[in-house]
Coordinates of C-alpha atoms and ligand atoms in Angstrom, one line a residue:
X1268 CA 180.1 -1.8 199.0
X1269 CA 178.4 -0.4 195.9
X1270 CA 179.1 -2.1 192.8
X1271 CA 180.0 -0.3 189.3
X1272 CA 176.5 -1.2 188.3
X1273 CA 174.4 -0.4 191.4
X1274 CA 176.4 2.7 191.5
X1275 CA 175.3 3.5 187.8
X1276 CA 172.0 3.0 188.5
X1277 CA 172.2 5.4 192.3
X1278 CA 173.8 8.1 190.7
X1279 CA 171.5 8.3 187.4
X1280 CA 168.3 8.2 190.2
X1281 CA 170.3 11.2 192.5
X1282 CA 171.6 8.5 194.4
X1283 CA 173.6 9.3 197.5
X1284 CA 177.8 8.9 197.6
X1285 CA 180.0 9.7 194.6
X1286 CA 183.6 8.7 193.2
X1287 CA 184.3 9.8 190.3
X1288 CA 184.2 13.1 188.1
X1289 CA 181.3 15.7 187.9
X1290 CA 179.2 16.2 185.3
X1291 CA 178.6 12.5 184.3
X1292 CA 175.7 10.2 185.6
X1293 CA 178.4 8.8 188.2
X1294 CA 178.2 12.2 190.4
X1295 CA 176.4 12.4 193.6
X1296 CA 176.1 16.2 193.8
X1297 CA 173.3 16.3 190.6
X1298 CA 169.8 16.0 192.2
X1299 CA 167.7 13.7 191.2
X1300 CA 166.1 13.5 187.4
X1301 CA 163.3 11.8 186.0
X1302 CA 165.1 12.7 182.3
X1303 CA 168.5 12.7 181.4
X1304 CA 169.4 16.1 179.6
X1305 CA 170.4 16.2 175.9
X1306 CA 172.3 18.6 173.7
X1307 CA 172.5 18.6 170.4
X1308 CA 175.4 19.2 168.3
X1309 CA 174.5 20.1 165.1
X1310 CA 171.2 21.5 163.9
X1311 CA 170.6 20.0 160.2
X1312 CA 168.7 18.1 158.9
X1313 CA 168.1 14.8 161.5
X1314 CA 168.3 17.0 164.7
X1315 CA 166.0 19.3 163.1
X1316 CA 163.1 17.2 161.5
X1317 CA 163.5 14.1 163.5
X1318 CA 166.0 14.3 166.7
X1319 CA 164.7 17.6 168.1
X1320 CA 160.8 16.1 167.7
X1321 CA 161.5 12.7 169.1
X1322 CA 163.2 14.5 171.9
X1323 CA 159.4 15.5 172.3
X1324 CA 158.4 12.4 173.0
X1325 CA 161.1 10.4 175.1
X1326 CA 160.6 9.1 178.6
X1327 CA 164.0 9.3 179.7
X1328 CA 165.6 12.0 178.5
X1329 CA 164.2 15.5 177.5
X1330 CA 166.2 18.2 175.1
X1331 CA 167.8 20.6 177.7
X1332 CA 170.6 22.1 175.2
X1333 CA 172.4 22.9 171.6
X1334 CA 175.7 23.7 170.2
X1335 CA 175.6 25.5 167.7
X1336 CA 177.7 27.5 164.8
X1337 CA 174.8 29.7 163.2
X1338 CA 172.9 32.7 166.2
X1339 CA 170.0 32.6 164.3
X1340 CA 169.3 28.8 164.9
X1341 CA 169.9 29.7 168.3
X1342 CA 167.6 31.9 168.8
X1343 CA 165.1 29.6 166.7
X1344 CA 165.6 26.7 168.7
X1345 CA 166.0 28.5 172.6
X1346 CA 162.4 30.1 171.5
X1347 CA 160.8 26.8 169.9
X1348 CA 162.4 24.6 172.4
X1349 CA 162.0 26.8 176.0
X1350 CA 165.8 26.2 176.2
X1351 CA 168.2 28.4 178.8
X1352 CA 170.1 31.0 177.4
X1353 CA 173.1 28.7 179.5
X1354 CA 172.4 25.5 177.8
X1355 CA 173.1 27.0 174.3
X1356 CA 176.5 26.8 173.1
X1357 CA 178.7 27.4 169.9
X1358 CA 181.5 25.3 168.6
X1359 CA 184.2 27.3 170.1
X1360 CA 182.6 27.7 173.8
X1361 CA 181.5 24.3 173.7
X1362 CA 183.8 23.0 176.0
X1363 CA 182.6 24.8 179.1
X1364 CA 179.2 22.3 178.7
X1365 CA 181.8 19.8 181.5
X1366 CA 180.3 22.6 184.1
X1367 CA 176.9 22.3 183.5
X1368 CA 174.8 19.8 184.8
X1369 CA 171.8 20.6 183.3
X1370 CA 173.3 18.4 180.4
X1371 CA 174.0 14.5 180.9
X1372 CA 174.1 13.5 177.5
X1373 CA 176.1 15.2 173.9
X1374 CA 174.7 13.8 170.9
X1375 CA 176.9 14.7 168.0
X1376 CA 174.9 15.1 164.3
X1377 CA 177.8 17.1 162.6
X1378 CA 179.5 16.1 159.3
X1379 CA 181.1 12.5 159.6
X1380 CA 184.6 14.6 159.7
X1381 CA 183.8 16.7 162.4
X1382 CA 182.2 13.6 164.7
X1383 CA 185.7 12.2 166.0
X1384 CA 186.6 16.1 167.7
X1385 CA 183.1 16.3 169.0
X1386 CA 183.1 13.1 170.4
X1387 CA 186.6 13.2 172.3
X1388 CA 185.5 17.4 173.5
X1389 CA 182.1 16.1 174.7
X1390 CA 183.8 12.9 176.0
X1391 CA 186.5 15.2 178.0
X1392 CA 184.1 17.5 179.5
X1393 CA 182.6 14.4 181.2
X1394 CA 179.3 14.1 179.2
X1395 CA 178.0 10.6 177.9
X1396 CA 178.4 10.8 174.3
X1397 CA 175.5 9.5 171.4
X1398 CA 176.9 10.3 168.1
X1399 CA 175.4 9.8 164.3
X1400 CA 176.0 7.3 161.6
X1401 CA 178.8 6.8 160.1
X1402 CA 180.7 6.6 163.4
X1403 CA 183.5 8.4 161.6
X1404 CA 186.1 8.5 158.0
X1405 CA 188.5 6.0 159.7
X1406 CA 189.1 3.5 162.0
X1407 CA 191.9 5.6 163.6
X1408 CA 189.1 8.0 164.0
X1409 CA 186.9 5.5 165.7
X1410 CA 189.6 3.8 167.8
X1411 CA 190.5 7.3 169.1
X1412 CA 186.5 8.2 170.2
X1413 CA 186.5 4.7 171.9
X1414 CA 189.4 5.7 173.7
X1415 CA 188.2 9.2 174.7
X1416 CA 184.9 7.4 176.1
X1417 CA 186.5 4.8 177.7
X1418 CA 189.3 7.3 179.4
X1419 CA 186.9 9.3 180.5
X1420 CA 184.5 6.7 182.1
X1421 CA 182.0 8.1 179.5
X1422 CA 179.4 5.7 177.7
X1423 CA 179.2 6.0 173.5
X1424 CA 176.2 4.7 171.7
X1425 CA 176.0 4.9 167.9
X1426 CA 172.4 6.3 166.3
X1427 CA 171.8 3.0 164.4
X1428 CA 168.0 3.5 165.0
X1429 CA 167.5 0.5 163.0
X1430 CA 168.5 -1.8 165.6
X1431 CA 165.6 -0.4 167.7
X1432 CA 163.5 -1.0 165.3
X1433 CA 161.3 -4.0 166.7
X1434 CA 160.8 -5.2 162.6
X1435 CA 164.3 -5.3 162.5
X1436 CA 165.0 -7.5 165.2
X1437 CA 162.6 -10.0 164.3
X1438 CA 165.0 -9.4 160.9
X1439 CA 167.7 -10.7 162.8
X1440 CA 166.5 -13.1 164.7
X1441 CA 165.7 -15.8 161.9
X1442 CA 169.3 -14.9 161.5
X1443 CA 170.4 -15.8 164.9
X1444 CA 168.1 -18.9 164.9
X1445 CA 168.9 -20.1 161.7
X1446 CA 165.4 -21.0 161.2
X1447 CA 165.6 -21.3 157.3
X1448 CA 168.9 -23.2 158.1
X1449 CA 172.2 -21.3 157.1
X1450 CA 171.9 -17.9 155.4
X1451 CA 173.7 -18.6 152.0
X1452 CA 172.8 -15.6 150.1
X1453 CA 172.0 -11.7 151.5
X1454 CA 170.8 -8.5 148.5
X1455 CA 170.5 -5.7 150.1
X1456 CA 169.8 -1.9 148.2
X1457 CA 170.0 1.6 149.8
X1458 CA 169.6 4.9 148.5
X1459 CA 167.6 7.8 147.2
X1460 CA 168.1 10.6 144.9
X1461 CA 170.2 12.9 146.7
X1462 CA 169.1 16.5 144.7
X1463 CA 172.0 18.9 146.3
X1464 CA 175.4 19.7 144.9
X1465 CA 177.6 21.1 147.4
X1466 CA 176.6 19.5 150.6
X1467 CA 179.0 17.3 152.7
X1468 CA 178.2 14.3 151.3
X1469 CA 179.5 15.4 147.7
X1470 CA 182.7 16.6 150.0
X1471 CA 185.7 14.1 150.5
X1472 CA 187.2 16.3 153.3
X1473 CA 184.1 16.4 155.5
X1474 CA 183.2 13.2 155.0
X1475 CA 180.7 12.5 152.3
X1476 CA 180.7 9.9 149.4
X1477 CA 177.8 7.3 149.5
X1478 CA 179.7 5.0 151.7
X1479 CA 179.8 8.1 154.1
X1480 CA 175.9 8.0 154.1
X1481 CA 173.6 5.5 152.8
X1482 CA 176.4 3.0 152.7
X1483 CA 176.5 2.1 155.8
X1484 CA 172.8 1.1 155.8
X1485 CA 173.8 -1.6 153.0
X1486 CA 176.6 -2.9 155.0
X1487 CA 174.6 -3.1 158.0
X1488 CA 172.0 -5.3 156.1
X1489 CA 174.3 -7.7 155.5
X1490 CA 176.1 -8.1 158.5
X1491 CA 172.6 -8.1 160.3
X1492 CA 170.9 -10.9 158.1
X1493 CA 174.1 -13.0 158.7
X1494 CA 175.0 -12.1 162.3
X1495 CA 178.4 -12.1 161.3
X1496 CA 181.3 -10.2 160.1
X1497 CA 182.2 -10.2 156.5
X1498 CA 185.8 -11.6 155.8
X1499 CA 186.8 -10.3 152.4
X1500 CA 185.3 -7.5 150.3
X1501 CA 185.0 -6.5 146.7
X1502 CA 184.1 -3.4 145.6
X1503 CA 183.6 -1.1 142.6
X1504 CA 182.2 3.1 142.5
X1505 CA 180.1 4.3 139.6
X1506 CA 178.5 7.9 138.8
X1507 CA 175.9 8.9 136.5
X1508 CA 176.8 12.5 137.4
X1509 CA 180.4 13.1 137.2
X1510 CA 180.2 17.0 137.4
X1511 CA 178.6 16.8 140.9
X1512 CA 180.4 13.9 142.5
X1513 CA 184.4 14.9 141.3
X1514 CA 185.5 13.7 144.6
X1515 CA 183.3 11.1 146.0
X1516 CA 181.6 8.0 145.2
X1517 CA 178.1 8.5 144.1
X1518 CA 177.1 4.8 143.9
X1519 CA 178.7 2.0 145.1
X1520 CA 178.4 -2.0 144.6
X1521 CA 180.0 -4.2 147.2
X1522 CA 180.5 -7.8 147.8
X1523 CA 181.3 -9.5 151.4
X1524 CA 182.1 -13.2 151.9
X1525 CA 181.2 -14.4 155.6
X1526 CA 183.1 -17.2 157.7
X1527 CA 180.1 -19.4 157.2
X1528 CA 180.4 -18.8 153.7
X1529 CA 177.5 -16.9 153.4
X1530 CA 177.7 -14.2 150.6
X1531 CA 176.1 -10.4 150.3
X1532 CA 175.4 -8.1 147.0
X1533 CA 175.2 -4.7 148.6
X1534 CA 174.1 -1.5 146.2
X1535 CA 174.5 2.2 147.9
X1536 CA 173.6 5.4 146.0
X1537 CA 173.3 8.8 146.0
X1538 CA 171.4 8.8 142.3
X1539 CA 169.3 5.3 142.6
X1540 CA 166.0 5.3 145.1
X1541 CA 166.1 1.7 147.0
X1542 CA 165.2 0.3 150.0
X1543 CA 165.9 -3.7 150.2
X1544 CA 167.2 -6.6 152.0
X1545 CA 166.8 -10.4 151.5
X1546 CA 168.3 -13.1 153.0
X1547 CA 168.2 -16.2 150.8
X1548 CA 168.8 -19.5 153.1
X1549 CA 169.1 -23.4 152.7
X1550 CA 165.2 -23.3 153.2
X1551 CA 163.5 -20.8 153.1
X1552 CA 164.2 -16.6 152.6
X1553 CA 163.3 -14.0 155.1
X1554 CA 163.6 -10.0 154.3
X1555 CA 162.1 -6.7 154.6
X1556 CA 161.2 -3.7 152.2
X1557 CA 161.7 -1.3 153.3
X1558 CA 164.4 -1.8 156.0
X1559 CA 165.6 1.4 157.0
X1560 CA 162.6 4.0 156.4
X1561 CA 161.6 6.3 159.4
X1562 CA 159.0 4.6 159.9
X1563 CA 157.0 1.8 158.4
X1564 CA 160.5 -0.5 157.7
X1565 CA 158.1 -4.3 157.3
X1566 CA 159.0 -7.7 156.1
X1567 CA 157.9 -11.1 155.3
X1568 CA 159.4 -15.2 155.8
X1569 CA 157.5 -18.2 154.4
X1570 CA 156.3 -17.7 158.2
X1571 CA 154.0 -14.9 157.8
X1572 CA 154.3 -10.3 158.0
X1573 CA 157.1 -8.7 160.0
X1574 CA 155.3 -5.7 160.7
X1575 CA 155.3 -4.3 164.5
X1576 CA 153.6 -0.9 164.6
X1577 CA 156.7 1.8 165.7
X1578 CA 155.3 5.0 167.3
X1579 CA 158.7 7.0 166.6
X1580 CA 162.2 5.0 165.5
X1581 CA 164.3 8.0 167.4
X1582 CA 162.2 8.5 170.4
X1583 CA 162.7 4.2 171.2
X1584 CA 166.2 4.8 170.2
X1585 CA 167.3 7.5 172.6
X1586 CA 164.8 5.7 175.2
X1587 CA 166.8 2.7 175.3
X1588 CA 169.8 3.8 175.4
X1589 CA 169.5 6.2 178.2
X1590 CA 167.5 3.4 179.9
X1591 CA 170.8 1.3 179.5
X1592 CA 172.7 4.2 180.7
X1593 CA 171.0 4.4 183.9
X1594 CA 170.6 0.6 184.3
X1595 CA 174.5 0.3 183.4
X1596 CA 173.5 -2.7 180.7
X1597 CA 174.7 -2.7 177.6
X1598 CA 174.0 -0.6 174.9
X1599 CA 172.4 -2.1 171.6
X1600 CA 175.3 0.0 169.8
X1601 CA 177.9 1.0 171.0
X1602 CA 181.2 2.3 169.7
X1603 CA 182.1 -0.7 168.8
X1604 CA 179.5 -1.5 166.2
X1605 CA 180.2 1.6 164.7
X1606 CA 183.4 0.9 164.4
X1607 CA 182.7 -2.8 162.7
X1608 CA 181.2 -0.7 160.0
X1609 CA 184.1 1.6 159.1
X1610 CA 186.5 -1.4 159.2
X1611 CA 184.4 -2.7 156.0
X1612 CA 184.0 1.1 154.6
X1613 CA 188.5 1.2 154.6
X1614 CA 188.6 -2.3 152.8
X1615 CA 185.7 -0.7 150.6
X1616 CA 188.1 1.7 149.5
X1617 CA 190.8 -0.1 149.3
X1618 CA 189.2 -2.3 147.2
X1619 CA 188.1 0.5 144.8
X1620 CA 191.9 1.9 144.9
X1621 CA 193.0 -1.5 144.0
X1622 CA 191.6 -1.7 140.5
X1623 CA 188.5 -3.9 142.2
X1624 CA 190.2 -6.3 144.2
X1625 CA 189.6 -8.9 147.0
X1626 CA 190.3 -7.2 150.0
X1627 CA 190.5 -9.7 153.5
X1628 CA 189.4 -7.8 156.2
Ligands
NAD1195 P1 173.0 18.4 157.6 O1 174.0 18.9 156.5 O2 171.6 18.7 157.4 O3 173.5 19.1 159.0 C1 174.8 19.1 159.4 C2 174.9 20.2 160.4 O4 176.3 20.4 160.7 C3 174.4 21.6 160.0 O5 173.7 22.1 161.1 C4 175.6 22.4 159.7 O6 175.5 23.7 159.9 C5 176.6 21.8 160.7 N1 178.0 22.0 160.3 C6 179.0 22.5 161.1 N2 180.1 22.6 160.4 C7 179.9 22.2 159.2 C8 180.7 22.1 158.0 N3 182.0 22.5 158.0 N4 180.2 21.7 156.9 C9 178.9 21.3 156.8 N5 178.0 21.4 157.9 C10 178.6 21.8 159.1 O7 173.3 16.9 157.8 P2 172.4 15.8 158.4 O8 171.6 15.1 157.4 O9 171.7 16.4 159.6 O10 173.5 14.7 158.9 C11 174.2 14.9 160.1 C12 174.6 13.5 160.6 O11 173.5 12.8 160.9 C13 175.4 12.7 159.7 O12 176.4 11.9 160.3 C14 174.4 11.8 159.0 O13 174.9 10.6 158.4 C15 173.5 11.6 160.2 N6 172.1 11.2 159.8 C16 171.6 10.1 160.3 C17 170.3 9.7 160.0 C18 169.7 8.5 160.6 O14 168.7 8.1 160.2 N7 170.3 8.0 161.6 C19 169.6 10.5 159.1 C20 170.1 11.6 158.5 C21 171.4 12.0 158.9

C-alpha cells in the first residue's frame, strides 16, 4: 500500500497508479517530467525581471505558461519564452488551465488584492499554487486560500525568497541556538524610494500601502531574529508626501513585544532607502546588511562574515520548493507563514486606527 508520501513522490516521477484528481502531481495519467511546469500570473515587474529569468535557470521546474490581461505581453513573452499558443491564458479564460497538464504549478504575482481569487481559481482547477508576498489584505483572505489549497489537495508556498537565502539562515540560526544567549533587542529597516504615483501600492483597494510591500520584509526580520511570534504591537504611519500617498501609508514604524520578552523597532518605507536588521542579545549581536537585496544580502556576529555566495535567490527558491513538492516534505513557507505576517499587518492597522495603541495579537 502506497503511502501519501511515496505516492507524492510516484506521481511527480510519472509514477504508476493514481487516486485522486487530474491535473495535480497526484495523477497517474501525466507522463513522466524531469521539470514541473509553471505559469505565471502576472507579468510586472518580479515575473518580468527576476521570475521569468530564474525560471531560466531552475532544475526542477521550467516556465511552460502565462496568464495574462495585456495581448501584447503575450505575444512578447510566447516569442521570448518558446511558449504554446495553449499554455497562454487571460484572466477570464484562466480557469480552463485544470485541463492542461502541461502546467503543474500557478504562481500568482498579481496585486496583493487580486492574489486571494487567483489563488482559490488556480487552487480549483487542481494546480499547486506559489503565490507572492504579501500573502494577501486580510487574514480572512488568507484563511480562505489555505482552505482552497487544502480542499483541493493542492500545496501553497509563499515567495519569501529570503528564507532561501543561505545568509539568512545562518541569520536565524544564532537565533534558534541562542548562541549570544537570549535575543533582547531586534532593529530592523526596509525600504527604498518608491518614484511612481499611481501604482498599486499607492492604492488601498488593490492592496498597496508600505505594509502591503516592504513591510512585510521588516516584520519578517523580527520574527526571524527572534524565532518567535510577536505578542503585542504598536504602531504609528507617517508621509513626507501627502499628495501621493492620500490613501495609504507611506512609512510606517512598528514595535512588537515577544513571549520571551524580546523587543523589535521595525521602520518600512516607500520614501526612506534601507536595508537593516540587528539582533542585540545577552552577549553578543548578530545581523546582516543588507538582508533582503536580490542578491548579495551578508552579515556579521562577534563570530566572524555571514556571507554564502547565492547564484540566483528565485531560481533556489522555486528549486526547493518544487523539490518539496515532489519529495512531499515540507515547504520552507507555506501558507501558513504567510498568513503569520498578515495577522501582525491587521494589528498594525489597528493599532494606527487606535490613536497608536498596544494592540495584543
Ligand atoms: P507590478 O505592478 O509590476 O505588476 C503587477 C502585474 O499585475 C502587472 O502585470 C499588471 O498588469 C497586473 N495587474 C492585473 N490587474 C491589475 C490591476 N487591477 N491593477 C494593477 N495591476 C494589475 O507589480 P510587481 O512589483 O510585479 O508585484 C507583484 C507581486 O509581486 C506583489 O505581490 C509584490 O509584493 C510581489 N513582489 C515580490 C518581490 C519579492 O522579492 N518577492 C519583489 C517584487 C514584487
Amino acid at each position: 500500500m502506497f503511502s501519501r508520501r511515496d505516492f507524492l513522490i510516484q506521481a511527480a516521477l510519472g509514477g504508476a497508479a493514481s487516486l485522486i484528481s487530474p491535473n495535480t502531481l497526484f495523477s497517474a495519467t501525466r507522463p513522466k517530467k524531469d521539470k514541473l511546469g509553471v505559469a505565471l500570473v502576472g507579468l510586472g515587474y518580479y515575473s518580468t525581471d527576476l521570475l521569468a529569468p530564474a525560471l531560466q535557470l531552475t532544475k526542477n521546474c521550467q516556465l511552460v505558461g502565462i496568464v495574462t490581461g495585456t495581448p501584447s505581453k503575450a505575444e512578447t513573452w510566447k516569442k521570448k519564452y518558446n511558449l504554446a499558443d495553449k499554455n497562454i491564458y487571460n484572466y477570464q479564460n484562466f480557469d480552463q488551465i485544470a485541463n492542461n497538464p502541461d502546467i503543474d504549478i500557478v504562481y500568482v504575482v498579481l496585486p496583493p488584492s487580486m492574489h486571494r481569487e487567483f489563488v482559490v481559481r488556480a487552487a480549483k482547477a487542481g494546480k499547486q499554487v506559489f503565490c507572492e508576498k504579501p500573502m494577501a489584505p486580510s487574514v480572512a483572505d488568507c484563511e480562505a486560500m489555505i482552505k482552497a489549497c487544502a480542499d483541493n489537495k493542492v500545496k501553497l508556498a509563499i515567495g519569501y525568497r529570503c528564507q532561501h537565502d543561505p545568509n539568512t539562515q545562518a541569520f536565524q540560526k544564532f537565533a534558534k541556538e541562542s548562541t549570544f544567549g537570549k535575543v533582547r533587542m531586534v532593529t530592523c529597516g526596509a525600504g527604498y524610494f518608491d518614484a511612481r504615483t499611481t501604482h498599486w501600492k499607492q492604492n488601498k483597494a488593490l492592496g498597496g500601502g508600505v505594509m502591503g510591500d516592504m513591510g512585510v520584509y521588516a516584520l519578517q526580520g523580527a520574527r526571524l531574529a527572534t524565532g518567535e511570534e510577536p505578542i503585542s504591537v504598536t504602531a504609528q504611519f507617517h508621509t513626507t508626501r501627502p499628495d501621493i500617498y492620500k490613501e495609504v501609508e507611506e512609512t510606517a514604524t512598528f514595535q512588537l513585544e515577544f513571549p520571551s520578552g524580546a523587543l523589535a523597532a521595525c521602520h518600512t518605507s516607500f520614501g526612506i532607502n534601507m536595508n537593516y536588521l540587528q539582533a542585540n542579545c545577552e552577549k553578543g549581536w548578530f545581523k546582516m546588511e543588507p538582508f533582503s537585496s536580490y542578491t548579495g544580502n551578508k552579515g556579521s556576529s562577534p563570530l566572524g562574515p555571514i556571507n554564502f555566495p547565492l547564484e540566483n535567490q528565485q531560481a533556489r527558491q522555486l528549486d526547493e520548493d518544487v523539490e518539496a513538492l515532489m519529495k512531499g516534505t515540507a515547504l520552507i513557507a507555506p501558507g501558513e507563514e504567510g498568513l503569520r505576517d498578515i495577522r501582525v499587518v491587521e494589528a498594525i492597522y489597528k493599532s494606527v486606527a487606535a490613536g497608536g495603541k498596544m494592540i495584543k495579537i
